[in-house]
mmCIF file of C-alpha atoms and ligand atoms in Angstrom:
data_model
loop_
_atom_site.group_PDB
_atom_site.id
_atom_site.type_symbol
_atom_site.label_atom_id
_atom_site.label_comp_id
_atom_site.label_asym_id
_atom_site.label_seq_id
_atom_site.Cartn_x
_atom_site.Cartn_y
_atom_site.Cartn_z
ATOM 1 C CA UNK A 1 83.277 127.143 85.066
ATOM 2 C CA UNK A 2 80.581 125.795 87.349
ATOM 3 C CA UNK A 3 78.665 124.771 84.691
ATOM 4 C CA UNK A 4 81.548 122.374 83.959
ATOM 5 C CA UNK A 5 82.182 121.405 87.661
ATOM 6 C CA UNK A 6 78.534 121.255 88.479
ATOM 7 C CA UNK A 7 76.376 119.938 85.557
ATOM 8 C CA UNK A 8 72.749 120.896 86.108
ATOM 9 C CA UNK A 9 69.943 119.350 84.064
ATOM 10 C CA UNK A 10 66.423 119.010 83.647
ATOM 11 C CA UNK A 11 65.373 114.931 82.627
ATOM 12 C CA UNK A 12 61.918 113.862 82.614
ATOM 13 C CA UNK A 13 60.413 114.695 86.478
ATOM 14 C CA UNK A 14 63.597 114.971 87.713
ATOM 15 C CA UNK A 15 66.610 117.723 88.290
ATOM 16 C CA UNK A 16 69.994 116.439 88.098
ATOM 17 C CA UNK A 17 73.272 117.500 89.303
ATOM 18 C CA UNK A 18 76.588 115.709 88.573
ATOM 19 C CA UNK A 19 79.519 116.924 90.335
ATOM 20 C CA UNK A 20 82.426 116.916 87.765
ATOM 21 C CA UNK A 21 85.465 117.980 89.165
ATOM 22 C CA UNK A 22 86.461 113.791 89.653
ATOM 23 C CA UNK A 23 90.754 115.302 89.709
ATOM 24 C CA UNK A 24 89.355 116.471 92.905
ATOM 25 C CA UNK A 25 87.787 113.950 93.773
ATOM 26 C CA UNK A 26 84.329 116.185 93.260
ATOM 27 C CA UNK A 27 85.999 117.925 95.857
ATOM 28 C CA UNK A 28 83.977 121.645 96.762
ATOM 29 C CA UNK A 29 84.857 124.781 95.608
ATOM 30 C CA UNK A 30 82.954 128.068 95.598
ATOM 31 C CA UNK A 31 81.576 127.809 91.976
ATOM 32 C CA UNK A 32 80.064 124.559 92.710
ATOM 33 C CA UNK A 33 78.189 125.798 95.863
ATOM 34 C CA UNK A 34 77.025 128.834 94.005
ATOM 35 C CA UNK A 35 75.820 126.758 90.805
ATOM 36 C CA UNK A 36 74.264 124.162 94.041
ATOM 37 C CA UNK A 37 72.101 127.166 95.292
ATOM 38 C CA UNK A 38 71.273 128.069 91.845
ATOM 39 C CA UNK A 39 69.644 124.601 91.479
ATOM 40 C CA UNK A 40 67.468 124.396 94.337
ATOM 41 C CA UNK A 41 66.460 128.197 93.785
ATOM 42 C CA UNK A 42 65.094 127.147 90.202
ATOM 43 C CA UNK A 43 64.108 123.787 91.227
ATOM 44 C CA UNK A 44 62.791 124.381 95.015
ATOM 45 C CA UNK A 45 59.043 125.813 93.314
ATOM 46 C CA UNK A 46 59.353 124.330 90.187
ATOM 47 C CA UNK A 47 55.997 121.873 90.429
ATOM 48 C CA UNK A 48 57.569 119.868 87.453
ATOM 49 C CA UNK A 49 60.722 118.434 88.900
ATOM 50 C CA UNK A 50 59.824 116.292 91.606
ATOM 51 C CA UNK A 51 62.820 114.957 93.013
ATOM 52 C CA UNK A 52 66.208 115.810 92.791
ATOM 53 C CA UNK A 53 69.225 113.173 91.585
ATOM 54 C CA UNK A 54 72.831 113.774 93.046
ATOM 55 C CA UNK A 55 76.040 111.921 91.862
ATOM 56 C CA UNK A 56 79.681 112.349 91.972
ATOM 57 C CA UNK A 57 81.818 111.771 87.783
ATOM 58 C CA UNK A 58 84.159 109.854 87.276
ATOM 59 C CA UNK A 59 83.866 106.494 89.037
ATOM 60 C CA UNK A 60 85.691 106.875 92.146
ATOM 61 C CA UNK A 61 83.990 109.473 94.161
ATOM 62 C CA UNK A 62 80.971 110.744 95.021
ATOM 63 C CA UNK A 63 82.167 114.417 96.926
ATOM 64 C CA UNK A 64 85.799 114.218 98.767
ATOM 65 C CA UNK A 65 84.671 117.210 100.582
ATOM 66 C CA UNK A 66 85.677 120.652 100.382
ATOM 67 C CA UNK A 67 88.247 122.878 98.599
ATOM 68 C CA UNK A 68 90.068 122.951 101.999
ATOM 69 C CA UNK A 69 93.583 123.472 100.082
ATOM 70 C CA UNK A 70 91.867 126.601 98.851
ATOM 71 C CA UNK A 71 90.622 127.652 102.154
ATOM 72 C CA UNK A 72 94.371 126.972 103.771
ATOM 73 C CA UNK A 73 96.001 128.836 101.069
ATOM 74 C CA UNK A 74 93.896 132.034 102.473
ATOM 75 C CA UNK A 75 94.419 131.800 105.679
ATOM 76 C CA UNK A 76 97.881 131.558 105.310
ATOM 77 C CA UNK A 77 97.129 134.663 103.028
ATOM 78 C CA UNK A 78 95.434 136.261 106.272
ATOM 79 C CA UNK A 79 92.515 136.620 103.817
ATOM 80 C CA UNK A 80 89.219 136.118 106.134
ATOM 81 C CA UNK A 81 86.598 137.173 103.505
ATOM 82 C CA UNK A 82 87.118 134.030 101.130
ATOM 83 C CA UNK A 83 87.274 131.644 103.711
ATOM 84 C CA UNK A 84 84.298 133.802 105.480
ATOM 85 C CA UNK A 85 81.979 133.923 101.965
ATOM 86 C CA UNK A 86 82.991 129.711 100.984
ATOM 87 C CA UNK A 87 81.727 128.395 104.544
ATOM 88 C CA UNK A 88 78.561 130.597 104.451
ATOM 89 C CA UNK A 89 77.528 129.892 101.165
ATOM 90 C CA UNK A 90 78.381 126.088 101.284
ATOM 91 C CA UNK A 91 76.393 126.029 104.420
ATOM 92 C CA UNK A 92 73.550 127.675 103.042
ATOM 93 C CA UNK A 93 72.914 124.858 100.540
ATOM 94 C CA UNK A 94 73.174 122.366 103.545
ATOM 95 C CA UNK A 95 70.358 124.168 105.108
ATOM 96 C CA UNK A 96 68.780 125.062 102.073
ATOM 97 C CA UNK A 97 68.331 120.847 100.830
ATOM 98 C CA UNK A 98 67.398 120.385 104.076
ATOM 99 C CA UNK A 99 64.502 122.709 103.313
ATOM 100 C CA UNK A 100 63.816 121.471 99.566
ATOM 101 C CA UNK A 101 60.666 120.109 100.299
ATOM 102 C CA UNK A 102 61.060 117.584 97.481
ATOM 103 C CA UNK A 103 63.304 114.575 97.933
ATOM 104 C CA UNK A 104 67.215 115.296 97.448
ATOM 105 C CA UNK A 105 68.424 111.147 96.436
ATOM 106 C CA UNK A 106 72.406 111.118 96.457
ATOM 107 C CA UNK A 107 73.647 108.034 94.628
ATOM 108 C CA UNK A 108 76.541 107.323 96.409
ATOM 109 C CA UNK A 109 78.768 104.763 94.502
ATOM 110 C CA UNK A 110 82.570 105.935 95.922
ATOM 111 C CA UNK A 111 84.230 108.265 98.546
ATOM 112 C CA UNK A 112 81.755 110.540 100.461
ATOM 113 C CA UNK A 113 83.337 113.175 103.060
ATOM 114 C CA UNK A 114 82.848 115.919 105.268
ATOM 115 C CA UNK A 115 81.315 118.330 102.486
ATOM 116 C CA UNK A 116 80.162 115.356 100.365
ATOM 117 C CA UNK A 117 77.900 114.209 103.191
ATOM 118 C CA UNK A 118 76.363 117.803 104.181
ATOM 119 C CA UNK A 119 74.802 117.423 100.395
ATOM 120 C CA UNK A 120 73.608 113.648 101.474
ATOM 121 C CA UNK A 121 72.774 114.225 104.509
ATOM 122 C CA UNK A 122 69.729 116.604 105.193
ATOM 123 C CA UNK A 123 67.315 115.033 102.712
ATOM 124 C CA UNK A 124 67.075 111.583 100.896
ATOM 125 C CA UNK A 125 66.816 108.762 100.013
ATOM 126 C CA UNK A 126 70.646 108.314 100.570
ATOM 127 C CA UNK A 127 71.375 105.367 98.462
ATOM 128 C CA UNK A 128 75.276 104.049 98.770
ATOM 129 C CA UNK A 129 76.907 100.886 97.070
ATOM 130 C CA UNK A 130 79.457 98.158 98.175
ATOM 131 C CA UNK A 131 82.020 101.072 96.306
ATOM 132 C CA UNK A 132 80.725 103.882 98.727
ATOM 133 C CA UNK A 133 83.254 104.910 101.392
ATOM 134 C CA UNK A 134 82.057 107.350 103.577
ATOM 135 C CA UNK A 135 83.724 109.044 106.430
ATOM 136 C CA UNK A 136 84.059 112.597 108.418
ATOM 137 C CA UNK A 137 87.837 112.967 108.525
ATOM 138 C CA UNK A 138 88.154 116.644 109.857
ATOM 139 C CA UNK A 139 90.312 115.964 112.709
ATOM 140 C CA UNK A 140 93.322 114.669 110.858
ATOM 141 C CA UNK A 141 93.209 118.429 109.665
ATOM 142 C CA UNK A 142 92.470 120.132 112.566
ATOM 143 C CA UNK A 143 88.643 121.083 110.924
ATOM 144 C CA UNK A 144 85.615 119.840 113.014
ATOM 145 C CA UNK A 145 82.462 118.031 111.636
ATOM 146 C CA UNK A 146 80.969 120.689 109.807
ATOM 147 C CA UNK A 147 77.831 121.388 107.010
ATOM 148 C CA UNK A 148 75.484 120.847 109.336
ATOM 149 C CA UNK A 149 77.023 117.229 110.813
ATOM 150 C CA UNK A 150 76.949 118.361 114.515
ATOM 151 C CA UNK A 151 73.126 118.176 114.168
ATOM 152 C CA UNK A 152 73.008 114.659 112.727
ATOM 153 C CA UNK A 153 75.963 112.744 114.427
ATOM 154 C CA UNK A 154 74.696 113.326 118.370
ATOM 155 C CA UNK A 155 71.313 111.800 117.265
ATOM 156 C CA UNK A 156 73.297 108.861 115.489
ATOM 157 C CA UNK A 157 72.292 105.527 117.820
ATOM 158 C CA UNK A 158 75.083 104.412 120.359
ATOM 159 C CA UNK A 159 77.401 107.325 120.167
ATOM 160 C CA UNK A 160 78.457 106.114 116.721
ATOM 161 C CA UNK A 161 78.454 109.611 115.212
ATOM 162 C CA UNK A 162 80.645 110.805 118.088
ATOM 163 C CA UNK A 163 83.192 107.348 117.112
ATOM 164 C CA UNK A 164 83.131 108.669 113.899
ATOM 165 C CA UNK A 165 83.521 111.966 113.955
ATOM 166 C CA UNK A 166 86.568 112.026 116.654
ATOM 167 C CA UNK A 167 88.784 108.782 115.194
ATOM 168 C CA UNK A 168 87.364 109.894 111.400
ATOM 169 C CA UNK A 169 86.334 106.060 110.830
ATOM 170 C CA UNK A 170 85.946 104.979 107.074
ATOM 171 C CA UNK A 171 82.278 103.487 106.441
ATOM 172 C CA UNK A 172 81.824 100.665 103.529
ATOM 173 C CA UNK A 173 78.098 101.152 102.200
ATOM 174 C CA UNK A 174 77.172 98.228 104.462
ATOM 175 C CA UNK A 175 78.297 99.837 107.649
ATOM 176 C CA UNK A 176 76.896 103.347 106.414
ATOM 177 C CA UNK A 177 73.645 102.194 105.957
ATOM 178 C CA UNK A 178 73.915 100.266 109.808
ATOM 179 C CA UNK A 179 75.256 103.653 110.949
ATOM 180 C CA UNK A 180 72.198 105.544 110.133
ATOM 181 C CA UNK A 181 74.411 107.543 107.509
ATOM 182 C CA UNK A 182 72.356 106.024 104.291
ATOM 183 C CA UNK A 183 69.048 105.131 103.979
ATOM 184 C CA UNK A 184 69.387 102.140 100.935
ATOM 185 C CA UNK A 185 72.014 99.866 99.971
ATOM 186 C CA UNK A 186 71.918 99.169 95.884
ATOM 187 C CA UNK A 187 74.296 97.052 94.081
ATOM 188 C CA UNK A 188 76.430 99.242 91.878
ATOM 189 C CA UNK A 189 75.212 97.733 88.614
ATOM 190 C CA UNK A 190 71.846 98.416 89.617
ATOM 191 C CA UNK A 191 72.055 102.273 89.523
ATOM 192 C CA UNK A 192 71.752 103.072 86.016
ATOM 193 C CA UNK A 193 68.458 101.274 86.127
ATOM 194 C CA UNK A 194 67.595 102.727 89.473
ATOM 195 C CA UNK A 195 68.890 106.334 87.747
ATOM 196 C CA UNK A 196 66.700 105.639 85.083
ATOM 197 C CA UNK A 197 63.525 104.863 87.286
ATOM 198 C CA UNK A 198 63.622 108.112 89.336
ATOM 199 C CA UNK A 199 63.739 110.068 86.590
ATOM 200 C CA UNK A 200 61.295 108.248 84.163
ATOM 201 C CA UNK A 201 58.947 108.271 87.707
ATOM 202 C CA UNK A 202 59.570 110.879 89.627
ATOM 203 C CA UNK A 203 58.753 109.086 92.704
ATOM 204 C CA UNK A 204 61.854 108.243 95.277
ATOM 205 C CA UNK A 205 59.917 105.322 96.370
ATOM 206 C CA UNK A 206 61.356 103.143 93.491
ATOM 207 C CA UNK A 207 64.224 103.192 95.163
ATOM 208 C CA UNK A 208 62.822 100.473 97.495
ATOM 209 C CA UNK A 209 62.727 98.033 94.569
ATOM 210 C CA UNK A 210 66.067 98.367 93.835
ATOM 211 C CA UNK A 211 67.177 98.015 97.650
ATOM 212 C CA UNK A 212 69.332 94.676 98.382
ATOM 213 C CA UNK A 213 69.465 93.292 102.158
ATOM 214 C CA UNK A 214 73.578 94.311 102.862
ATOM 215 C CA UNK A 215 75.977 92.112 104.936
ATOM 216 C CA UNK A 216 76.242 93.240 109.013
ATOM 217 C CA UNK A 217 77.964 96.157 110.095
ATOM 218 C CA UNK A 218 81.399 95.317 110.540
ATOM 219 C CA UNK A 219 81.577 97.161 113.796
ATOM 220 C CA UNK A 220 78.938 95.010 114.934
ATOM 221 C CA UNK A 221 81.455 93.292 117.562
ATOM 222 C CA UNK A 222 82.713 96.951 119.008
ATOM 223 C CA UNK A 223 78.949 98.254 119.431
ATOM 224 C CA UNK A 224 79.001 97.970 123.246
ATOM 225 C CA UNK A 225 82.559 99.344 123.526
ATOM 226 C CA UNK A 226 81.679 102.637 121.111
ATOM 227 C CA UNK A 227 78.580 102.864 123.364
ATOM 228 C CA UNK A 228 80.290 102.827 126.637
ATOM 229 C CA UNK A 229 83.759 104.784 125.943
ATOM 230 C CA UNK A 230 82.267 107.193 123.432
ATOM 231 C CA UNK A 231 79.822 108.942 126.103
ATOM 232 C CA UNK A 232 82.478 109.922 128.126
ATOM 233 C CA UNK A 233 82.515 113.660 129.155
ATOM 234 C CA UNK A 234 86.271 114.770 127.535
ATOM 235 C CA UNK A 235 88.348 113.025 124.580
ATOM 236 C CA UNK A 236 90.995 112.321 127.679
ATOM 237 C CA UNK A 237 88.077 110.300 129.361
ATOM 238 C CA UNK A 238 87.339 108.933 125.761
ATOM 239 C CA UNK A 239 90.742 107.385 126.282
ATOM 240 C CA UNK A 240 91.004 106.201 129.262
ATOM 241 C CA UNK A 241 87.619 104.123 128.762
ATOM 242 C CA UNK A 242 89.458 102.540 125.672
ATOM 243 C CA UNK A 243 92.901 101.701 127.648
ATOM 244 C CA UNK A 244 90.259 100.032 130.493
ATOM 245 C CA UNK A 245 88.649 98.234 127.749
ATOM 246 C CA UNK A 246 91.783 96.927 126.365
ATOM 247 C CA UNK A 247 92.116 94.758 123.434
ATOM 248 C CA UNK A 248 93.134 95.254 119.748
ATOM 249 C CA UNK A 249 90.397 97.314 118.712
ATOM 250 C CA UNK A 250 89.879 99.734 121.480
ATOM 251 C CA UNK A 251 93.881 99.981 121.398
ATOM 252 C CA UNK A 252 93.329 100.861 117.950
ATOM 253 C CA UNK A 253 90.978 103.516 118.155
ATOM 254 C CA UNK A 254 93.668 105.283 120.688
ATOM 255 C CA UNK A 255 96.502 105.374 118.735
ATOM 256 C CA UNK A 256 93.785 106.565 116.003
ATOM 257 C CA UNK A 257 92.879 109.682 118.461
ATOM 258 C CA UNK A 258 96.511 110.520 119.687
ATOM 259 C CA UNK A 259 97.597 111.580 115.985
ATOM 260 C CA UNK A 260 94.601 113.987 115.529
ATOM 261 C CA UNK A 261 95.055 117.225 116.713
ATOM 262 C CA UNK A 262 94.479 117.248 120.075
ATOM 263 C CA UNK A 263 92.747 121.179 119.906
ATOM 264 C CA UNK A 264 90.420 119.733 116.833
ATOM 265 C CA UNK A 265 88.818 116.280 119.342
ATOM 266 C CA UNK A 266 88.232 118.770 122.107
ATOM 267 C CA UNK A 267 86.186 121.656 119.577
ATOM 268 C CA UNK A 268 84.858 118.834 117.493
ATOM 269 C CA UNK A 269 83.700 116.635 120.962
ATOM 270 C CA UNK A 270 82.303 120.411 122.440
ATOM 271 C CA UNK A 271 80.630 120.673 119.283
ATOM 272 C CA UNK A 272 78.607 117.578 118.859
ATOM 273 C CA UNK A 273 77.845 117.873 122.552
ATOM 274 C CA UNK A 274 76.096 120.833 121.696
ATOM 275 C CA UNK A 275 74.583 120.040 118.660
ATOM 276 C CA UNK A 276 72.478 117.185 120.400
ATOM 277 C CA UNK A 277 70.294 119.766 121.481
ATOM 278 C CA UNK A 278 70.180 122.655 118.607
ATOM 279 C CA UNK A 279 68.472 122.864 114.885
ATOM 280 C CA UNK A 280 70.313 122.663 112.220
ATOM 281 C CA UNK A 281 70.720 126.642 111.750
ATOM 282 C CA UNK A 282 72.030 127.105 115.354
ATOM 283 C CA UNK A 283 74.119 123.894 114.466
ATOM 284 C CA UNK A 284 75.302 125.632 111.055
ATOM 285 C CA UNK A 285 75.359 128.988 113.379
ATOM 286 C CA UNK A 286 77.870 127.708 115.799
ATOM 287 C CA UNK A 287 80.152 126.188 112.657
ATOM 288 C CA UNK A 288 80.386 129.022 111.200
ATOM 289 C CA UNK A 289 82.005 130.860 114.595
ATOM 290 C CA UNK A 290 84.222 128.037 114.858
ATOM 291 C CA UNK A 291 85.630 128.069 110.672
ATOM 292 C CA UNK A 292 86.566 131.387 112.131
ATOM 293 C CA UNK A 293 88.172 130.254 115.375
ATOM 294 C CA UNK A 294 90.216 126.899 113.227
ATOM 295 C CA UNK A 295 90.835 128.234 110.259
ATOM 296 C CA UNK A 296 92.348 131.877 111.240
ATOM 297 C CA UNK A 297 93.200 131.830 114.986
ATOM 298 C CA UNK A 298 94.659 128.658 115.019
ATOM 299 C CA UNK A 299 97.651 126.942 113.197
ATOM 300 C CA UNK A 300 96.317 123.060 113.370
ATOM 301 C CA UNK A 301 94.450 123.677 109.984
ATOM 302 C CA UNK A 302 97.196 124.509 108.315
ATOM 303 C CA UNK A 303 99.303 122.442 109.850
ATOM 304 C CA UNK A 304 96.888 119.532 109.186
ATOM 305 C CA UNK A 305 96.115 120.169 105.595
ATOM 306 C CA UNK A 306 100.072 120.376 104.997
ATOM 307 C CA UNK A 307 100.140 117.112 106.130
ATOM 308 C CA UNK A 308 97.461 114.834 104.456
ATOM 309 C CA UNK A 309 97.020 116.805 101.269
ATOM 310 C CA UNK A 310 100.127 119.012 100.314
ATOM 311 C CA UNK A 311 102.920 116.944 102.078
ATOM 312 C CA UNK A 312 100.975 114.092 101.782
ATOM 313 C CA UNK A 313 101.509 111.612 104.763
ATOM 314 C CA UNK A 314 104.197 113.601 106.858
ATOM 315 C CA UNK A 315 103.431 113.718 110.399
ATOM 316 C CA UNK A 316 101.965 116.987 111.765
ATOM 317 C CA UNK A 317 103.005 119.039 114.615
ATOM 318 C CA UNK A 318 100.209 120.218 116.632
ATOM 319 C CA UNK A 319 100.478 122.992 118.825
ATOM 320 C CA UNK A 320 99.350 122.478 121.462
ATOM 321 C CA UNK A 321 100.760 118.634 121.214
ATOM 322 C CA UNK A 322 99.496 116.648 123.051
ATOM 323 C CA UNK A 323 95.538 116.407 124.784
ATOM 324 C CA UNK A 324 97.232 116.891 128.295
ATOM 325 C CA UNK A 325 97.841 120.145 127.100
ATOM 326 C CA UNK A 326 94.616 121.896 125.993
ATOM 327 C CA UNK A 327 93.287 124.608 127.598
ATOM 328 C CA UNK A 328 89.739 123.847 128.366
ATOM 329 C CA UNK A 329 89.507 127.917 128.655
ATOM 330 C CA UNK A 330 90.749 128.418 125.091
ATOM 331 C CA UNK A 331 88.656 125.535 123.731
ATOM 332 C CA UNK A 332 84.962 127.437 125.147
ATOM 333 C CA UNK A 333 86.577 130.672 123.402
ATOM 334 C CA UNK A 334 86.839 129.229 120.331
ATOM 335 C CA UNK A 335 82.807 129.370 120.293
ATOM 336 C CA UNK A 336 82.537 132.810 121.068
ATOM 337 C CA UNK A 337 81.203 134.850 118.262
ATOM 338 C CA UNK A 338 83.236 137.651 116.977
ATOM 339 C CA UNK A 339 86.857 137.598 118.468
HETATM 340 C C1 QUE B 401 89.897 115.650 105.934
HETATM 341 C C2 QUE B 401 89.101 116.416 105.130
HETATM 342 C C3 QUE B 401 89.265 116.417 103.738
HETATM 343 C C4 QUE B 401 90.262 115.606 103.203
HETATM 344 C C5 QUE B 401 91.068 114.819 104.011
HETATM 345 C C6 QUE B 401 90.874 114.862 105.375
HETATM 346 C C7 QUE B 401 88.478 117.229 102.856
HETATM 347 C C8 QUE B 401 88.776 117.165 101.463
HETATM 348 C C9 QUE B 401 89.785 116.322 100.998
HETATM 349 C C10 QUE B 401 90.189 116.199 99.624
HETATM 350 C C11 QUE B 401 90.585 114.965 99.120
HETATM 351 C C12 QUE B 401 91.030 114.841 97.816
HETATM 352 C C13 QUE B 401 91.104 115.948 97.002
HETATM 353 C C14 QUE B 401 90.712 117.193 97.515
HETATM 354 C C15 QUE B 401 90.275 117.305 98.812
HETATM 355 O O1 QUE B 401 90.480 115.562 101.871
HETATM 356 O O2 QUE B 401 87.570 117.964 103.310
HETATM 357 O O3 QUE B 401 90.802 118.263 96.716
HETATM 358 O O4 QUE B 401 91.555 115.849 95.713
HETATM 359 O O5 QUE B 401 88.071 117.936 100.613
HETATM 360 O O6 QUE B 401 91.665 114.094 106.186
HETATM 361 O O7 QUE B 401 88.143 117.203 105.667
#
């Protein structure tokens, strides 16, 4: 089975993996992590591969993220061991391409989220076409921006990772590479040839000949605004600096945050907060006490996966409901190991 939904291959000087699960949207599950760790455990001292090549089947997607319908389904279960065993090993391959030592290049040529980019993220080149989407949407489901993203998105320039991470923004490959997020833009009918290259070379550097100058970032215009309201202490003060601001966009971006679950912006602001100043283990350290904390102890998970995956587009009730309502109390106990 994770042969199927992770194909792993040796091809001249390079390894490559090709997430096929593309129903799924290449979506996660726990046989794919466990065939991901078996690649960089035969490939991480292997002198003959000398790069690593990443992509997503079936045209639309590179990774959608993780099996989070699975994960719901056990916690409504009240089974913590599953949910326990998927986050730890998934997070293990974040750290452990972090570590590879050998360049990790993700084609990106569709929809890249949450999971998807914690196997982008921590090693490159990150190459993304005009069809690449990318986007952390965890707090439409109550998650928080996990696989090692609370180490990556505080260092983002301008508060950008904090924009996207709270109102779960959707990046073209333009505005991804602008973000920080990707490190080369490449027109989708140059990847083959670019495919072909890395593996015929082994050297990640080709990629720079295949790398085409991409049109601005289309949040150019709302750079000073992100800057400003984004580095404000709470998600309430988040708000208020957008209402001050005023205008369609910033407008925008509030109606955005008041349908997330309030309890999800406060952990996932907390979070990033944090991360600003930890590695990437204590970053993947403190996720893994919060999967806990979410998934478990708290019913906006559920609640949020109902709504954008198994009801799809109903509107979710989030306890509590509204931002005015969080405990600030229950939101620092959520980070505290073992309750
Ligand atoms: C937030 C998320 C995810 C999401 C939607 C969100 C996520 C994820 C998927 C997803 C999408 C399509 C699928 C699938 C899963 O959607 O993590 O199996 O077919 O995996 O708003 O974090």
């Amino acid at each position: 089975m994770s042969e199927q939904n992770l194909i792993m291959a040796r091809e001249g000087a390079a390894g490559t993996l090709l997430m096929n699960r593309p129903k799924a949207l290449n979506a996660l599950d726990l046989p794919m992590i466990q065939a991901f760790q078996a690649a960089i455990d035969a490939w991480k001292g292997d002198a003959a591969v000398k790069l690593v090549v990443l992509e997503g089947a079936g045209g639309r997607a590179f990774c959608a993220g993780g099996d989070v319908r699975a994960v719901r389904d056990a916690a409504i279960a009240g089974d913590r061991a599953p949910v326990s065993a998927f986050f730890t090993e998934e997070y293990a391959v974040n750290e452990g391409i972090a570590a590879f030592g050998k360049p990790w290049v993700s084609l990106i040529d569709g929809v890249c989220m949450g999971g998807g980019i914690g196997l982008a993220i921590h090693n490159g080149p990150r190459v993304v076409t005009e069809n690449a989407l990318l986007a952390m949407p965890e707090t439409a489901i109550a998650l928080f921006p996990d696989v090692g993203t609370s180490h990556v998105l505080p260092k983002l320039p301008g508060q950008l990772g904090i924009w996207l991470a709270l109102t779960g923004a959707r990046l073209r490959g333009a505005d991804a590479l602008h973000a920080g997020l990707a490190t080369h833009h490449v027109p989708a009918g140059s990847l083959p040839a670019l495919r072909a290259a890395l593996v015929q070379s082994g050297d990640a550097a080709v990629v720079e000949r295949f790398a085409a100058t991409p049109p601005p970032a289309s949040f150019d215009a709302h750079r000073a605004t992100i800057e400003r309201c984004f580095a404000q202490p709470t998600v309430l003060a988040i708000i208020a600096a957008l209402e001050e601001e005023g205008g369609e966009w910033a407008l925008q971006q509030v109606a955005i945050l008041r349908r997330m679950s309030p309890t999800s912006l406060c952990v996932s602001l907390e979070l990033l907060r944090r991360g600003a100043g930890m590695t990437l283990r204590e970053c993947l350290d403190a996720e893994l006490v919060l999967t806990g904390s979410v998934v478990h102890d708290h019913p906006d998970f559920r609640e949020g996966v109902r709504s954008v995956l198994v009801d799809k587009g109903s509107t979710p009730a989030w306890t509590p409901s509204a931002l005015e309502a969080v405990d600030p109390a229950a939101i620092a106990g959520m980070f505290t190991p073992g309750r």
